[in-house]
XYZ file of C-alpha atoms in Angstrom:
556
model
C 0.000 0.000 0.000
C 1.338 3.440 -0.961
C -0.257 6.656 0.257
C 0.652 10.274 -0.435
C 1.507 12.413 2.563
C 1.429 16.138 3.011
C 5.213 16.086 3.286
C 5.543 15.167 -0.372
C 6.852 11.656 0.331
C 5.237 8.471 -0.865
C 4.764 6.544 2.354
C 5.150 2.836 1.726
C 3.526 1.420 4.812
C 5.778 -1.513 5.561
C 8.282 -2.685 8.120
C 11.284 -4.956 7.683
C 13.086 -6.803 10.456
C 16.794 -7.644 10.754
C 19.174 -8.702 13.472
C 21.499 -5.731 12.975
C 20.887 -2.377 11.327
C 23.983 -0.377 10.385
C 23.383 3.308 9.666
C 26.104 4.642 7.372
C 28.196 2.802 4.803
C 31.461 4.632 5.427
C 34.810 3.238 6.505
C 33.417 1.806 9.761
C 30.062 0.683 8.353
C 31.678 -1.326 5.555
C 33.930 -3.201 7.992
C 30.998 -3.938 10.318
C 28.700 -5.100 7.510
C 31.365 -7.512 6.343
C 32.085 -8.937 9.778
C 28.514 -9.202 11.081
C 27.180 -10.821 7.887
C 29.776 -13.609 7.858
C 27.313 -15.767 9.776
C 24.633 -16.682 7.189
C 22.060 -16.963 9.975
C 22.499 -13.284 10.895
C 20.427 -10.797 8.914
C 22.128 -7.432 8.399
C 20.817 -4.200 6.864
C 23.264 -1.490 5.783
C 21.676 1.916 5.105
C 23.760 4.297 2.968
C 22.676 7.783 1.873
C 24.910 7.837 -1.216
C 24.895 5.910 -4.443
C 27.227 3.525 -6.243
C 30.945 4.069 -6.827
C 30.542 3.966 -10.609
C 32.215 7.320 -11.323
C 35.723 7.086 -12.736
C 37.127 9.883 -10.562
C 36.416 7.882 -7.411
C 38.933 5.265 -8.511
C 41.701 7.401 -10.023
C 43.622 8.678 -6.984
C 43.958 12.281 -8.144
C 40.176 12.316 -8.562
C 39.824 13.646 -5.030
C 40.136 17.059 -6.719
C 36.797 16.383 -8.419
C 35.103 14.430 -5.623
C 35.594 16.966 -2.833
C 33.052 19.726 -3.283
C 30.864 17.593 -5.562
C 27.400 16.691 -4.176
C 27.679 13.320 -5.902
C 30.338 12.226 -3.390
C 30.387 14.944 -0.702
C 27.813 15.918 1.937
C 28.823 19.540 1.232
C 28.894 20.775 4.809
C 30.239 24.174 5.831
C 31.461 25.221 9.235
C 30.155 28.209 11.128
C 32.223 31.374 10.954
C 35.186 30.757 13.207
C 36.978 33.474 15.208
C 40.128 31.337 15.120
C 40.063 31.538 11.321
C 39.647 35.311 11.513
C 35.912 35.075 10.872
C 36.071 32.670 7.940
C 33.844 29.652 7.381
C 35.206 26.729 5.384
C 33.998 23.801 3.317
C 33.817 20.646 5.419
C 33.908 17.626 3.131
C 32.450 14.299 4.268
C 32.247 11.324 1.925
C 28.886 10.265 0.482
C 28.519 6.769 -0.935
C 29.494 3.226 -0.030
C 32.988 3.727 1.367
C 32.205 7.099 2.952
C 35.192 9.352 3.437
C 37.508 6.701 2.010
C 35.956 7.594 -1.372
C 37.425 11.092 -1.253
C 40.186 11.133 1.369
C 43.958 11.381 1.004
C 44.341 7.561 1.059
C 47.080 7.951 3.683
C 47.379 4.849 5.870
C 48.280 6.215 9.291
C 47.581 4.591 12.648
C 48.897 7.370 14.857
C 51.106 6.813 17.884
C 51.096 4.172 20.601
C 50.649 6.971 23.146
C 47.269 7.849 21.578
C 45.761 4.478 22.442
C 47.506 4.243 25.797
C 45.829 7.574 26.567
C 42.444 6.162 25.501
C 42.966 3.252 27.880
C 43.812 5.640 30.703
C 40.895 7.986 30.010
C 38.333 5.183 29.704
C 39.712 2.781 32.309
C 39.740 -0.050 29.750
C 43.177 -1.485 28.963
C 41.899 -3.244 25.831
C 42.074 0.113 24.037
C 45.834 0.496 24.590
C 48.360 0.097 21.772
C 48.982 -3.576 22.452
C 45.224 -4.141 22.463
C 44.441 -2.401 19.183
C 47.470 -3.423 17.088
C 45.988 -6.875 16.272
C 42.806 -5.133 15.063
C 44.813 -2.994 12.641
C 46.655 -6.038 11.351
C 43.547 -8.222 10.994
C 42.267 -6.522 7.829
C 45.577 -5.201 6.493
C 47.244 -6.404 3.293
C 50.643 -4.733 3.561
C 52.761 -4.639 0.424
C 55.903 -5.837 2.243
C 54.121 -8.807 3.808
C 53.327 -9.770 7.366
C 55.571 -8.746 10.241
C 55.481 -7.829 13.903
C 53.848 -4.528 12.962
C 51.867 -5.336 9.807
C 49.331 -7.815 8.499
C 49.045 -9.472 5.107
C 46.149 -11.062 3.251
C 43.452 -8.805 4.679
C 40.932 -6.777 2.736
C 42.622 -3.367 2.976
C 45.543 -3.049 0.575
C 48.374 -0.750 1.707
C 51.104 0.144 -0.802
C 53.817 2.631 -1.631
C 52.934 5.472 -3.958
C 53.881 5.009 -7.595
C 55.670 8.262 -8.350
C 58.425 10.531 -7.072
C 59.214 14.246 -7.168
C 62.663 15.813 -6.913
C 61.232 18.791 -5.047
C 59.887 16.492 -2.328
C 63.194 14.632 -2.089
C 64.940 17.968 -1.597
C 62.432 19.001 1.089
C 63.001 15.689 2.874
C 66.753 16.332 2.741
C 66.193 19.813 4.153
C 64.156 18.335 7.017
C 67.024 15.956 7.760
C 69.408 18.915 7.790
C 67.058 20.598 10.282
C 67.490 17.640 12.627
C 64.478 15.468 11.735
C 65.542 11.836 11.105
C 64.452 9.576 8.266
C 61.932 6.754 8.665
C 60.694 4.038 6.325
C 57.462 3.302 8.225
C 55.168 5.659 10.131
C 53.021 2.817 11.506
C 55.083 1.070 14.178
C 53.791 3.086 17.129
C 56.352 5.894 16.940
C 55.855 7.884 13.746
C 58.664 10.408 14.278
C 60.683 11.153 11.162
C 60.625 12.032 7.475
C 59.370 9.582 4.872
C 56.855 8.778 2.175
C 53.262 8.075 3.120
C 51.894 4.592 2.569
C 48.485 4.644 0.898
C 45.336 2.555 0.543
C 45.770 1.812 -3.143
C 46.050 -1.302 -5.262
C 48.376 -0.934 -8.262
C 47.654 2.762 -8.554
C 43.877 2.583 -7.975
C 42.090 3.946 -4.882
C 41.208 1.057 -2.582
C 38.287 2.471 -0.588
C 36.447 0.671 2.218
C 33.461 -0.253 0.050
C 35.694 -1.884 -2.533
C 37.755 -3.626 0.154
C 35.070 -4.962 2.471
C 31.921 -4.964 0.324
C 32.902 -5.756 -3.287
C 30.099 -5.694 -5.812
C 29.367 -9.417 -5.550
C 29.023 -9.408 -1.751
C 25.251 -9.143 -1.733
C 24.957 -11.966 -4.262
C 27.185 -14.196 -2.123
C 25.664 -13.167 1.189
C 21.916 -13.337 0.931
C 21.656 -12.315 4.592
C 23.162 -8.861 3.849
C 20.993 -6.152 2.343
C 22.623 -2.897 1.250
C 20.188 -0.041 0.630
C 21.764 2.902 -1.204
C 20.275 6.352 -1.709
C 18.565 5.891 1.648
C 18.733 8.063 4.710
C 17.944 7.167 8.301
C 15.888 10.111 9.500
C 14.953 9.047 13.017
C 15.729 6.334 15.528
C 12.776 4.372 16.886
C 12.450 3.628 20.587
C 10.514 1.284 22.807
C 10.985 3.046 26.098
C 14.743 3.162 26.697
C 15.515 0.611 23.998
C 16.310 1.524 20.413
C 14.113 -0.713 18.276
C 15.201 0.436 14.816
C 15.180 3.334 12.367
C 12.880 5.270 10.098
C 14.255 5.466 6.564
C 13.690 7.544 3.450
C 14.708 5.718 0.274
C 14.957 7.013 -3.259
C 13.500 4.583 -5.794
C 13.664 5.949 -9.317
C 11.603 9.152 -9.117
C 9.838 8.341 -5.855
C 10.916 8.839 -2.271
C 9.451 6.241 0.071
C 9.398 6.150 3.832
C 9.599 2.892 5.769
C 10.816 1.373 8.998
C 13.480 -1.195 9.800
C 13.465 -2.960 13.141
C 16.493 -4.588 14.797
C 16.144 -7.751 16.893
C 19.658 -7.340 18.261
C 21.128 -3.870 17.763
C 21.088 -0.663 15.777
C 24.594 0.590 15.097
C 25.348 4.189 14.135
C 28.281 4.576 11.719
C 27.278 7.932 10.250
C 30.475 9.701 11.313
C 31.384 12.551 13.610
C 28.832 14.842 11.968
C 26.015 12.480 10.988
C 25.895 10.370 14.140
C 25.357 13.179 16.683
C 22.910 14.824 14.285
C 20.773 11.666 14.074
C 20.889 11.157 17.835
C 19.778 14.733 18.447
C 16.989 14.524 15.857
C 15.807 11.368 17.628
C 15.664 12.901 21.109
C 19.046 11.804 22.491
C 21.346 14.655 23.456
C 21.487 17.886 25.424
C 18.004 18.440 26.822
C 18.057 22.209 26.327
C 18.996 21.847 22.654
C 16.255 19.289 22.006
C 13.642 21.401 23.776
C 14.735 24.441 21.775
C 13.689 22.568 18.630
C 10.550 20.986 20.136
C 12.014 17.473 20.024
C 10.765 15.192 22.826
C 13.636 14.136 25.061
C 14.032 10.353 24.951
C 17.292 10.388 26.893
C 19.413 13.331 28.012
C 23.126 12.945 27.203
C 25.153 16.126 27.498
C 28.080 14.836 25.456
C 26.233 14.246 22.192
C 27.759 16.621 19.646
C 30.319 18.034 22.078
C 34.101 17.440 22.175
C 34.603 18.027 18.409
C 38.319 17.847 17.572
C 40.047 18.261 14.223
C 43.513 18.772 12.781
C 43.893 22.292 11.413
C 46.420 22.342 8.588
C 48.470 25.487 8.010
C 49.238 25.569 4.293
C 52.545 27.390 3.774
C 53.408 27.758 0.081
C 56.691 28.592 -1.651
C 57.525 29.584 -5.208
C 60.591 27.800 -6.581
C 62.860 28.021 -9.625
C 64.636 25.433 -11.726
C 62.738 22.337 -10.557
C 59.566 20.626 -11.774
C 56.282 20.793 -9.833
C 52.762 19.705 -10.677
C 51.723 23.344 -11.224
C 53.705 23.620 -14.438
C 52.793 20.131 -15.670
C 49.056 20.464 -15.045
C 48.882 23.890 -16.691
C 50.315 22.515 -19.937
C 48.294 20.547 -22.512
C 51.375 18.452 -23.255
C 51.917 17.846 -19.549
C 48.318 16.735 -19.091
C 48.566 14.382 -22.066
C 51.741 12.784 -20.744
C 50.253 12.343 -17.277
C 47.175 10.663 -18.743
C 49.284 8.372 -20.931
C 51.514 7.315 -18.038
C 48.517 6.438 -15.894
C 46.792 4.551 -18.707
C 49.888 2.475 -19.447
C 51.427 2.001 -15.993
C 48.917 3.166 -13.372
C 51.670 5.486 -12.154
C 52.646 9.139 -12.311
C 50.775 12.227 -11.105
C 47.287 10.750 -11.675
C 48.142 7.978 -9.193
C 49.250 10.382 -6.490
C 47.562 10.924 -3.180
C 47.103 14.570 -2.169
C 50.322 14.257 -0.165
C 53.359 12.087 -0.804
C 55.930 13.254 1.735
C 55.183 13.137 5.439
C 57.061 14.493 8.437
C 56.299 13.933 12.113
C 58.210 16.065 14.573
C 57.922 18.266 17.661
C 57.073 21.962 17.664
C 59.278 22.375 20.748
C 61.259 20.309 23.227
C 58.420 20.237 25.759
C 56.604 17.522 23.776
C 57.577 13.927 24.547
C 56.392 12.626 21.163
C 55.798 14.325 17.797
C 52.940 16.813 17.922
C 53.213 18.050 14.322
C 52.415 16.337 11.026
C 53.511 17.691 7.654
C 51.850 16.890 4.353
C 54.246 18.180 1.691
C 52.916 18.528 -1.845
C 54.590 19.376 -5.188
C 51.839 21.892 -6.007
C 50.033 24.966 -4.748
C 46.496 26.333 -4.981
C 44.335 28.731 -3.026
C 41.980 25.993 -1.792
C 40.653 22.587 -2.812
C 38.752 22.839 -6.065
C 40.612 25.923 -7.269
C 43.042 25.744 -10.214
C 46.731 25.250 -9.539
C 48.855 28.381 -9.532
C 50.515 29.269 -12.872
C 54.064 29.175 -11.434
C 56.185 26.348 -9.983
C 55.609 25.956 -6.252
C 55.249 23.506 -3.380
C 53.079 23.457 -0.268
C 54.207 22.438 3.205
C 51.037 21.868 5.237
C 51.610 21.407 8.942
C 49.019 20.353 11.529
C 48.920 20.346 15.318
C 48.276 16.668 16.075
C 46.919 17.176 19.578
C 44.839 20.355 19.625
C 43.340 21.489 22.906
C 40.521 23.417 21.193
C 37.081 21.789 21.315
C 34.076 22.528 19.135
C 30.618 21.038 18.660
C 28.000 19.684 16.239
C 24.409 20.804 16.888
C 21.196 20.507 14.944
C 19.691 23.811 13.838
C 16.128 22.530 13.421
C 14.042 19.383 13.849
C 14.268 18.698 10.093
C 16.697 16.013 8.962
C 17.183 17.910 5.684
C 18.770 20.859 7.479
C 22.502 20.584 8.003
C 23.803 20.889 11.546
C 25.952 23.662 12.911
C 29.621 22.620 12.817
C 31.723 24.839 15.042
C 35.360 23.748 15.169
C 36.672 26.495 17.503
C 40.098 26.323 15.880
C 42.973 28.102 17.653
C 40.709 28.977 20.559
C 43.279 28.155 23.248
C 46.656 29.766 24.000
C 48.317 26.348 23.634
C 47.037 25.903 20.083
C 48.042 29.405 19.069
C 51.570 28.834 20.400
C 51.917 25.518 18.543
C 50.699 27.210 15.342
C 53.326 29.944 15.634
C 56.061 27.427 16.428
C 55.013 25.240 13.495
C 55.228 28.112 11.008
C 58.659 29.053 12.333
C 59.838 25.459 11.929
C 58.568 25.372 8.334
C 60.614 28.479 7.577
C 63.690 26.900 9.164
C 63.355 23.815 6.971
C 62.831 25.925 3.839
C 66.036 27.828 4.624
C 68.208 24.689 4.688
C 70.963 24.202 2.060
C 69.135 21.370 0.276
C 66.521 23.815 -1.018
C 68.786 26.797 -1.610
C 69.440 26.015 -5.327
C 65.717 26.472 -6.013
C 65.346 29.880 -4.322
C 62.212 29.106 -2.269
C 60.090 32.244 -1.817
C 57.301 32.157 0.753
C 54.060 33.643 -0.564
C 51.600 32.064 1.896
C 51.184 33.367 4.524
C 53.994 35.796 3.632
C 57.203 36.970 5.338
C 55.511 40.025 6.853
C 54.247 37.817 9.730
C 57.073 37.565 12.259
C 56.063 37.760 15.932
C 54.246 34.913 17.638
C 51.003 36.893 17.710
C 51.357 37.826 14.044
C 52.008 34.177 13.189
C 48.897 33.105 15.095
C 46.916 35.587 12.979
C 48.616 34.209 9.862
C 47.584 30.697 10.930
C 43.986 31.898 10.987
C 44.404 33.276 7.465
C 45.802 30.117 5.880
C 44.429 27.400 8.162
C 41.865 24.923 6.936
C 40.587 21.504 7.903
C 42.487 18.406 6.991
C 39.156 16.546 7.304
C 39.720 14.660 10.573
C 36.680 15.435 12.779
C 36.391 13.092 15.773
C 35.081 12.901 19.312
C 31.455 14.036 19.138
C 30.115 10.875 20.845
C 33.162 10.020 22.904
C 33.625 6.887 24.946
C 34.502 7.177 28.595
C 34.193 5.969 32.160
C 30.863 5.478 33.891
C 31.496 8.551 36.057
C 32.250 10.787 33.052
C 29.081 12.805 32.462
C 30.311 13.878 29.025
C 30.813 10.314 27.740
C 28.187 9.164 25.247
C 29.254 5.518 24.932
C 30.988 3.030 27.191
C 34.144 1.181 26.189
C 32.080 -1.417 24.337
C 30.620 1.507 22.376
C 27.099 1.083 23.762
C 25.138 4.320 24.127
C 24.746 5.065 27.807
C 21.204 4.660 29.085
C 19.828 3.223 25.824
C 19.679 -0.503 25.140
C 20.193 -1.930 21.665
C 22.179 1.057 20.361
C 25.896 1.473 19.656
C 28.078 4.047 17.955
C 30.951 2.753 15.834
C 32.806 5.505 14.012
C 35.356 8.278 14.622
C 32.933 10.119 16.901
C 33.724 7.698 19.757
C 37.387 8.747 19.991
C 37.918 10.491 23.344
C 40.970 12.287 21.905
C 42.141 12.650 18.333
C 44.855 10.328 17.059
C 48.281 11.672 16.080
C 47.777 11.392 12.342
C 45.182 10.706 9.663
C 42.013 9.113 11.014
C 40.798 6.630 8.362
C 42.850 3.648 9.565
C 41.941 4.190 13.261
C 38.249 4.349 12.287
C 38.459 0.982 10.543
C 40.321 -0.421 13.540
C 37.490 0.756 15.815
C 34.986 -1.069 13.600
C 37.084 -4.239 13.612
C 37.257 -4.191 17.391
C 33.567 -3.322 17.677
C 32.549 -6.258 15.474
C 34.377 -8.653 17.780
C 32.704 -7.104 20.834
C 29.245 -7.191 19.256
C 29.552 -10.862 18.319
C 30.949 -11.737 21.752
C 28.109 -9.906 23.508
C 25.518 -11.724 21.432
C 27.109 -15.082 22.142
C 26.823 -14.493 25.876
C 23.370 -12.852 25.817
């Protein structure tokens, strides 16, 4: 039966029942769907708002330039105007489609530091989240190009390889970093990522290897009849039976019609919608800060102050330098001949500039001696542009982006209405603490010191962003606000914590406090941000969560 509602939706009055409902087919959701559907007796529904990955630019690594800022693959969020960015708001890309942010991210495989997970264990009181506890979860789904070892796994679903190109300008920058006292490393993923080296990436022979492709290849549904993947579908509201989550309300797009239906979960509903989508759905459903829900006339199902709070992100400061006498992507990409040669190299060898991740050279170091482990990450690129989506500059240049790995600033995600169509407020509060402003100034000074080393002198590097006119610490903090932008690592908005932590949304088994049958499994559960890119840690969380979910069901 189909009836027409005043809302404009076609309401298909039906309900479907599963054991597990997974909301969000991103990096975490794909891992969970794979693991939970291995048992053919377990019925799993995966709800994904995006469509299929049948666009060529998803698979060609450099296609991130076309995927970010494109509503086909990006939720197209914007932040609120941020005082720390000198009043600017910025585009806040989040991946849309099966694979989530791994469809559009930098492909950098980065676990972070052992101290990150040891800190999680200390903050939550659960030693299973320490480095020794999570390392096997990283290795379980890894397929490392050098094979299995003490630190890496082989034969898993997630392929990790070296990049298939090199740039002289990046080699010279790496040499300059060595001259500045930063050592070399050949692997950032052994628990101590200090050093200068090339990023390892989630690619397979020069093709992006996103989470959907890795964990849910196109024949998965045919092989696993107990797994249903619904694309172009959005969970709009959680359903409750008292203090138990019973399922979700879903809007699905079928050809030209939008239909509304319900899915019920016998076991659990699992939110994997990310650090923006998960708190938004909880708030829309009546779980969150009571005052916020009442402001939007949403009945309070369960008051949890931490929902949407504790937002953390890595702010990258994009210093750019003009150079002479050395090749960069700017000059190649602005030439028809250069474009033709890049296309030919990729077609024949799956190598060259079209195979490159946004960043090839990485550096992890300290902004000052007071830090026991590296608190800065560099992404060094053989190109320059004003912002993602803009054309490359018409002169040879490189960019040295540097991020504070452990910011003390905290922002929030809050709904702005009771309508699921309305995007939430994303307030990052960048550079809102004295500590973060000091690290920003120190980081810019370190970048200048590296650029002044003899290895780069033959190429006459000339800083044009932010510009040499910024000299004092306060001026450099202002400059950081001018050139700073997200590196797309939001975490923490549904953090896990101890029972006596009033700001914790989930416990250490990722169950939502005070609500039965509901878990959160994505980057929003991180109590503190990891010291590096966040895709690999998010998949690790899902791997660990799958084991906990299956263990809990076995003992229920």
